[in-house]
């Protein structure tokens, strides 16, 4: 009897030791800290990034923690936010857009930086080349300037009689290359061109008033954090002023924009997660080629559109997939 009791006590003691050991192992498990830097809050795109990381085995609350820094469309706040992430000694910084990438690169040359979206990293000095970036920045390029010409062509197909084109852009955001691309395309097509920039909600209203005064009859809207945040209002103003407009991603058509053409940004952010995984497993960001999107989406909202006739001519421009639907309003 005493022998059985002693055996029970030994087993109980062993179980306690095992439980304590397991708890100590859990508490000592490495938690990877990933910094997220964005001029705005593009929640839908970041959700896609997190989901892909989960699929790759990085589970928030278990082995990964995110430090999010959003500038709330205030670009001058980005440098300080980037410095915060550096001081936290995050394992990698993931950026959305060129302004955030530039701020992160100025803050550190040691911590790997993965761009989830952005323009030409080479021309902005973030990489030596797309094939071999060379520094601590790699990721996905959204080809924003190259896409401007295609958007111009698509808009001209929908509004063939347009003779005065405007480009609406966030003037304090690095989008000058996109504006130059459009200027050149308009000149070749012998279409009058007007650049209209804005920096806040008041200037946005003034911008549409100015376009009306100048008798603009079609608008190309350039991506930017403030543009994205104000996308519903921009779509409403374009409809109010009867201006056909084309935007940079499907999310704009989702809130009433006539046309949207560009890469799938959720897909770009999922690809950024793959870069993060490779870097955390030891890859050098300078050796990872910068990827470019290979597929693009054209979304046509049938709400403000008068007919489906433009679809035939749009298909002739080589658009692989056209979504033509009355989209739900948010």
CSV table of C-alpha atoms in Angstrom, one decimal:
chain,number,residue,atom,x,y,z
A,1,UNK,CA,0.0,0.0,0.0
A,2,UNK,CA,2.8,2.4,1.0
A,3,UNK,CA,4.6,1.3,-2.2
A,4,UNK,CA,1.6,2.3,-4.4
A,5,UNK,CA,1.2,5.6,-2.6
A,6,UNK,CA,4.9,6.4,-3.1
A,7,UNK,CA,4.5,5.4,-6.8
A,8,UNK,CA,1.6,7.8,-7.2
A,9,UNK,CA,3.5,10.6,-5.6
A,10,UNK,CA,6.5,10.0,-7.9
A,11,UNK,CA,4.2,10.0,-11.0
A,12,UNK,CA,2.4,13.2,-9.8
A,13,UNK,CA,5.8,14.9,-9.3
A,14,UNK,CA,6.9,13.8,-12.7
A,15,UNK,CA,3.8,15.3,-14.3
A,16,UNK,CA,4.3,18.6,-12.5
A,17,UNK,CA,7.9,18.7,-13.8
A,18,UNK,CA,6.7,18.0,-17.4
A,19,UNK,CA,4.0,20.7,-17.2
A,20,UNK,CA,6.5,23.2,-15.8
A,21,UNK,CA,9.0,22.3,-18.6
A,22,UNK,CA,6.3,22.8,-21.3
A,23,UNK,CA,5.3,26.1,-19.9
A,24,UNK,CA,8.9,27.3,-19.7
A,25,UNK,CA,9.4,26.2,-23.3
A,26,UNK,CA,6.3,28.1,-24.4
A,27,UNK,CA,7.3,31.3,-22.6
A,28,UNK,CA,10.8,31.1,-24.1
A,29,UNK,CA,9.5,30.4,-27.7
A,30,UNK,CA,10.7,33.0,-30.2
A,31,UNK,CA,8.1,35.5,-31.2
A,32,UNK,CA,8.9,37.2,-34.5
A,33,UNK,CA,8.1,40.9,-34.6
A,34,UNK,CA,7.1,42.3,-38.1
A,35,UNK,CA,6.6,46.0,-38.7
A,36,UNK,CA,3.9,47.3,-41.0
A,37,UNK,CA,4.3,50.8,-42.3
A,38,UNK,CA,1.6,52.5,-44.4
A,39,UNK,CA,0.7,56.1,-45.1
A,40,UNK,CA,-3.0,55.1,-44.9
A,41,UNK,CA,-4.9,52.2,-43.6
A,42,UNK,CA,-5.6,49.8,-46.4
A,43,UNK,CA,-7.1,47.2,-44.2
A,44,UNK,CA,-8.3,44.8,-46.9
A,45,UNK,CA,-4.9,44.5,-48.4
A,46,UNK,CA,-3.1,43.9,-45.1
A,47,UNK,CA,-5.7,41.2,-44.2
A,48,UNK,CA,-4.6,39.4,-47.3
A,49,UNK,CA,-1.0,39.7,-46.2
A,50,UNK,CA,-1.7,38.3,-42.7
A,51,UNK,CA,-3.8,35.4,-44.1
A,52,UNK,CA,-0.9,34.3,-46.4
A,53,UNK,CA,1.5,34.5,-43.4
A,54,UNK,CA,-0.9,32.2,-41.5
A,55,UNK,CA,-0.8,29.8,-44.3
A,56,UNK,CA,3.0,29.8,-44.1
A,57,UNK,CA,2.9,29.0,-40.4
A,58,UNK,CA,3.1,32.4,-38.8
A,59,UNK,CA,0.2,32.7,-36.4
A,60,UNK,CA,-0.4,36.0,-34.5
A,61,UNK,CA,-0.4,35.4,-30.8
A,62,UNK,CA,1.7,32.3,-31.1
A,63,UNK,CA,4.9,32.9,-33.0
A,64,UNK,CA,4.5,36.3,-34.6
A,65,UNK,CA,3.5,39.8,-33.5
A,66,UNK,CA,2.7,42.8,-35.8
A,67,UNK,CA,3.7,46.3,-35.0
A,68,UNK,CA,1.4,48.5,-37.1
A,69,UNK,CA,2.2,52.1,-37.9
A,70,UNK,CA,-0.3,54.0,-40.0
A,71,UNK,CA,0.3,57.7,-40.8
A,72,UNK,CA,-3.4,58.5,-41.4
A,73,UNK,CA,-2.6,60.0,-44.8
A,74,UNK,CA,-0.1,62.4,-43.2
A,75,UNK,CA,3.1,61.7,-45.2
A,76,UNK,CA,5.3,63.8,-43.0
A,77,UNK,CA,4.6,61.4,-40.1
A,78,UNK,CA,6.2,58.5,-41.9
A,79,UNK,CA,9.8,59.1,-41.0
A,80,UNK,CA,9.1,59.1,-37.2
A,81,UNK,CA,6.9,56.0,-37.5
A,82,UNK,CA,9.7,54.2,-39.4
A,83,UNK,CA,12.1,55.2,-36.7
A,84,UNK,CA,9.8,53.7,-34.1
A,85,UNK,CA,9.9,50.3,-35.9
A,86,UNK,CA,13.7,50.5,-36.1
A,87,UNK,CA,13.9,51.2,-32.3
A,88,UNK,CA,11.6,48.2,-31.7
A,89,UNK,CA,14.2,46.0,-33.5
A,90,UNK,CA,11.6,44.4,-35.7
A,91,UNK,CA,12.8,41.4,-37.8
A,92,UNK,CA,11.5,42.9,-41.1
A,93,UNK,CA,9.5,46.0,-42.2
A,94,UNK,CA,6.7,45.6,-44.7
A,95,UNK,CA,5.7,48.8,-46.5
A,96,UNK,CA,2.7,49.9,-48.5
A,97,UNK,CA,3.5,52.5,-51.2
A,98,UNK,CA,6.6,54.3,-52.3
A,99,UNK,CA,6.5,57.0,-49.5
A,100,UNK,CA,6.5,54.4,-46.8
A,101,UNK,CA,9.3,52.4,-48.4
A,102,UNK,CA,11.4,55.6,-48.8
A,103,UNK,CA,10.9,56.5,-45.1
A,104,UNK,CA,11.8,52.9,-44.0
A,105,UNK,CA,14.9,52.9,-46.2
A,106,UNK,CA,16.1,56.2,-44.8
A,107,UNK,CA,15.5,54.9,-41.2
A,108,UNK,CA,17.6,51.7,-41.6
A,109,UNK,CA,20.0,50.1,-44.0
A,110,UNK,CA,20.2,46.9,-41.9
A,111,UNK,CA,16.6,45.7,-41.2
A,112,UNK,CA,15.1,44.0,-44.3
A,113,UNK,CA,12.4,45.9,-46.0
A,114,UNK,CA,9.7,44.3,-48.1
A,115,UNK,CA,7.5,46.5,-50.4
A,116,UNK,CA,4.0,45.1,-50.7
A,117,UNK,CA,3.3,47.7,-53.4
A,118,UNK,CA,4.9,50.8,-54.9
A,119,UNK,CA,6.3,52.3,-58.1
A,120,UNK,CA,9.7,52.1,-59.7
A,121,UNK,CA,12.1,51.2,-56.9
A,122,UNK,CA,15.1,51.6,-59.1
A,123,UNK,CA,14.4,55.2,-60.2
A,124,UNK,CA,13.7,56.1,-56.6
A,125,UNK,CA,17.1,54.7,-55.4
A,126,UNK,CA,15.6,51.9,-53.4
A,127,UNK,CA,17.2,49.2,-55.6
A,128,UNK,CA,20.1,48.8,-58.0
A,129,UNK,CA,18.0,46.7,-60.4
A,130,UNK,CA,14.8,44.7,-60.3
A,131,UNK,CA,16.8,41.5,-60.9
A,132,UNK,CA,19.2,42.1,-58.0
A,133,UNK,CA,18.1,44.9,-55.7
A,134,UNK,CA,21.5,44.9,-53.9
A,135,UNK,CA,20.4,46.7,-50.7
A,136,UNK,CA,18.0,45.9,-47.9
A,137,UNK,CA,14.8,46.6,-50.0
A,138,UNK,CA,12.9,44.1,-52.1
A,139,UNK,CA,9.3,43.0,-52.7
A,140,UNK,CA,6.7,43.8,-55.3
A,141,UNK,CA,6.5,46.6,-57.8
A,142,UNK,CA,3.0,47.7,-58.8
A,143,UNK,CA,4.2,49.4,-62.1
A,144,UNK,CA,2.2,52.5,-61.4
A,145,UNK,CA,3.8,54.7,-64.0
A,146,UNK,CA,3.7,52.1,-66.8
A,147,UNK,CA,0.0,51.5,-66.1
A,148,UNK,CA,-0.9,55.1,-66.7
A,149,UNK,CA,-0.7,54.8,-70.5
A,150,UNK,CA,-3.0,51.7,-70.5
A,151,UNK,CA,-5.5,53.5,-68.3
A,152,UNK,CA,-5.4,56.5,-70.6
A,153,UNK,CA,-6.2,54.1,-73.6
A,154,UNK,CA,-9.0,52.4,-71.8
A,155,UNK,CA,-10.6,55.7,-70.8
A,156,UNK,CA,-10.4,57.0,-74.4
A,157,UNK,CA,-12.3,53.9,-75.5
A,158,UNK,CA,-15.1,54.6,-73.1
A,159,UNK,CA,-15.1,58.3,-73.8
A,160,UNK,CA,-13.8,58.5,-77.4
A,161,UNK,CA,-15.0,62.1,-77.9
A,162,UNK,CA,-13.0,63.5,-75.0
A,163,UNK,CA,-10.6,66.2,-76.0
A,164,UNK,CA,-9.4,67.5,-72.6
A,165,UNK,CA,-7.9,65.0,-70.1
A,166,UNK,CA,-7.1,65.7,-66.5
A,167,UNK,CA,-5.0,63.6,-64.1
A,168,UNK,CA,-6.1,63.8,-60.5
A,169,UNK,CA,-3.4,63.0,-58.0
A,170,UNK,CA,-2.2,63.6,-54.4
A,171,UNK,CA,0.3,66.3,-55.0
A,172,UNK,CA,2.4,65.6,-51.9
A,173,UNK,CA,2.8,61.9,-52.8
A,174,UNK,CA,5.6,60.6,-55.1
A,175,UNK,CA,3.5,60.3,-58.2
A,176,UNK,CA,5.3,62.6,-60.6
A,177,UNK,CA,6.4,59.8,-62.8
A,178,UNK,CA,2.8,58.7,-63.4
A,179,UNK,CA,1.8,62.3,-64.3
A,180,UNK,CA,4.7,62.5,-66.8
A,181,UNK,CA,3.6,59.3,-68.4
A,182,UNK,CA,0.1,60.6,-68.9
A,183,UNK,CA,1.3,63.9,-70.2
A,184,UNK,CA,3.3,62.1,-72.9
A,185,UNK,CA,0.4,59.8,-73.8
A,186,UNK,CA,-2.0,62.7,-74.1
A,187,UNK,CA,0.5,64.6,-76.3
A,188,UNK,CA,0.8,61.7,-78.7
A,189,UNK,CA,-3.0,61.4,-78.9
A,190,UNK,CA,-3.2,65.2,-79.4
A,191,UNK,CA,-5.4,65.5,-76.3
A,192,UNK,CA,-5.2,68.6,-74.1
A,193,UNK,CA,-3.8,67.6,-70.7
A,194,UNK,CA,-4.2,69.2,-67.3
A,195,UNK,CA,-2.6,68.1,-64.0
A,196,UNK,CA,-4.8,68.6,-61.0
A,197,UNK,CA,-3.3,67.9,-57.5
A,198,UNK,CA,-4.8,68.0,-54.1
A,199,UNK,CA,-3.6,67.5,-50.5
A,200,UNK,CA,-6.7,67.5,-48.4
A,201,UNK,CA,-10.5,67.2,-48.5
A,202,UNK,CA,-11.1,70.9,-49.2
A,203,UNK,CA,-8.6,70.9,-52.1
A,204,UNK,CA,-10.4,67.8,-53.5
A,205,UNK,CA,-13.6,69.7,-53.8
A,206,UNK,CA,-11.8,72.6,-55.4
A,207,UNK,CA,-10.1,70.3,-57.8
A,208,UNK,CA,-13.4,69.1,-59.3
A,209,UNK,CA,-14.6,72.7,-59.5
A,210,UNK,CA,-11.5,73.6,-61.4
A,211,UNK,CA,-11.9,70.7,-63.8
A,212,UNK,CA,-15.4,71.8,-64.5
A,213,UNK,CA,-14.3,75.4,-65.2
A,214,UNK,CA,-11.6,74.1,-67.6
A,215,UNK,CA,-14.2,71.9,-69.4
A,216,UNK,CA,-12.3,68.7,-68.7
A,217,UNK,CA,-14.2,65.7,-70.1
A,218,UNK,CA,-12.3,62.7,-68.7
A,219,UNK,CA,-10.2,62.0,-65.6
A,220,UNK,CA,-7.4,59.5,-64.8
A,221,UNK,CA,-7.1,59.1,-61.0
A,222,UNK,CA,-3.6,58.2,-59.7
A,223,UNK,CA,-3.3,56.0,-56.7
A,224,UNK,CA,-2.2,57.4,-53.4
A,225,UNK,CA,-3.1,57.0,-49.7
A,226,UNK,CA,-5.3,60.1,-49.5
A,227,UNK,CA,-6.9,59.2,-52.9
A,228,UNK,CA,-7.7,55.7,-51.5
A,229,UNK,CA,-9.1,57.1,-48.3
A,230,UNK,CA,-11.3,59.5,-50.3
A,231,UNK,CA,-12.2,57.0,-53.1
A,232,UNK,CA,-16.0,57.1,-52.4
A,233,UNK,CA,-16.1,60.8,-52.4
A,234,UNK,CA,-14.0,61.0,-55.6
A,235,UNK,CA,-16.3,58.6,-57.3
A,236,UNK,CA,-19.3,60.6,-56.2
A,237,UNK,CA,-17.8,63.9,-57.4
A,238,UNK,CA,-16.9,62.4,-60.7
A,239,UNK,CA,-20.5,61.2,-61.2
A,240,UNK,CA,-21.9,64.5,-60.0
A,241,UNK,CA,-19.8,66.4,-62.5
A,242,UNK,CA,-20.5,63.8,-65.2
A,243,UNK,CA,-16.8,63.0,-65.7
A,244,UNK,CA,-15.8,59.6,-66.9
A,245,UNK,CA,-12.9,58.4,-64.7
A,246,UNK,CA,-10.6,55.5,-64.4
A,247,UNK,CA,-8.9,54.3,-61.2
A,248,UNK,CA,-6.1,52.1,-60.1
A,249,UNK,CA,-7.8,49.1,-58.4
A,250,UNK,CA,-11.1,47.3,-58.1
A,251,UNK,CA,-11.8,48.9,-54.7
A,252,UNK,CA,-12.6,52.2,-56.5
A,253,UNK,CA,-15.2,50.6,-58.7
A,254,UNK,CA,-16.6,48.9,-55.6
A,255,UNK,CA,-17.7,52.4,-54.3
A,256,UNK,CA,-19.1,53.7,-57.6
A,257,UNK,CA,-16.1,54.4,-59.8
A,258,UNK,CA,-16.8,53.9,-63.5
A,259,UNK,CA,-13.6,52.0,-64.5
A,260,UNK,CA,-10.7,50.5,-62.6
A,261,UNK,CA,-7.7,48.9,-64.1
A,262,UNK,CA,-4.6,47.5,-62.3
A,263,UNK,CA,-3.1,44.6,-60.5
A,264,UNK,CA,-5.0,42.8,-57.7
A,265,UNK,CA,-3.5,44.5,-54.6
A,266,UNK,CA,-4.6,41.7,-52.2
A,267,UNK,CA,-2.5,39.4,-54.5
A,268,UNK,CA,0.5,41.7,-54.3
A,269,UNK,CA,0.3,41.7,-50.5
A,270,UNK,CA,0.0,37.9,-50.4
A,271,UNK,CA,3.2,37.8,-52.5
A,272,UNK,CA,4.9,40.2,-50.1
A,273,UNK,CA,4.2,37.6,-47.3
A,274,UNK,CA,6.2,35.0,-49.3
A,275,UNK,CA,9.1,37.5,-49.4
A,276,UNK,CA,8.9,37.9,-45.6
A,277,UNK,CA,8.9,34.1,-45.2
A,278,UNK,CA,12.0,33.7,-47.3
A,279,UNK,CA,13.9,36.5,-45.5
A,280,UNK,CA,13.0,35.1,-42.0
A,281,UNK,CA,14.4,31.8,-43.2
A,282,UNK,CA,17.7,33.4,-44.0
A,283,UNK,CA,17.4,34.9,-47.6
A,284,UNK,CA,19.3,38.1,-48.3
A,285,UNK,CA,16.8,40.8,-49.5
A,286,UNK,CA,19.4,42.2,-51.8
A,287,UNK,CA,19.5,38.8,-53.7
A,288,UNK,CA,15.7,38.5,-54.0
A,289,UNK,CA,14.5,39.9,-57.4
A,290,UNK,CA,11.7,42.5,-57.2
A,291,UNK,CA,8.6,41.0,-58.8
A,292,UNK,CA,6.2,42.7,-61.1
A,293,UNK,CA,2.5,41.9,-61.5
A,294,UNK,CA,1.7,39.6,-64.5
A,295,UNK,CA,-2.1,39.8,-64.4
A,296,UNK,CA,-4.4,42.8,-64.3
A,297,UNK,CA,-8.0,43.4,-63.6
A,298,UNK,CA,-10.4,45.6,-65.4
A,299,UNK,CA,-13.6,46.3,-63.5
A,300,UNK,CA,-16.5,48.2,-65.1
A,301,UNK,CA,-19.3,49.4,-62.8
A,302,UNK,CA,-22.6,49.3,-64.7
A,303,UNK,CA,-24.2,51.8,-62.3
A,304,UNK,CA,-23.0,55.1,-63.9
A,305,UNK,CA,-22.2,53.5,-67.3
A,306,UNK,CA,-24.7,54.2,-70.0
A,307,UNK,CA,-24.3,51.0,-72.0
A,308,UNK,CA,-22.2,47.9,-72.5
A,309,UNK,CA,-20.9,49.0,-75.9
A,310,UNK,CA,-17.4,50.0,-74.5
A,311,UNK,CA,-16.7,46.3,-73.6
A,312,UNK,CA,-16.1,45.3,-77.2
A,313,UNK,CA,-13.5,48.0,-77.8
A,314,UNK,CA,-11.9,47.4,-74.4
A,315,UNK,CA,-11.4,43.8,-75.3
A,316,UNK,CA,-9.5,44.8,-78.4
A,317,UNK,CA,-6.8,46.4,-76.2
A,318,UNK,CA,-5.7,43.1,-74.8
A,319,UNK,CA,-7.5,43.1,-71.5
A,320,UNK,CA,-7.6,39.5,-70.3
A,321,UNK,CA,-10.5,39.7,-67.9
A,322,UNK,CA,-13.4,42.1,-67.8
A,323,UNK,CA,-15.8,42.2,-64.9
A,324,UNK,CA,-19.0,44.1,-65.8
A,325,UNK,CA,-21.5,44.3,-63.0
A,326,UNK,CA,-23.6,46.4,-60.7
A,327,UNK,CA,-21.3,46.3,-57.7
A,328,UNK,CA,-22.5,46.5,-54.2
A,329,UNK,CA,-22.2,49.9,-52.5
A,330,UNK,CA,-20.3,50.2,-49.2
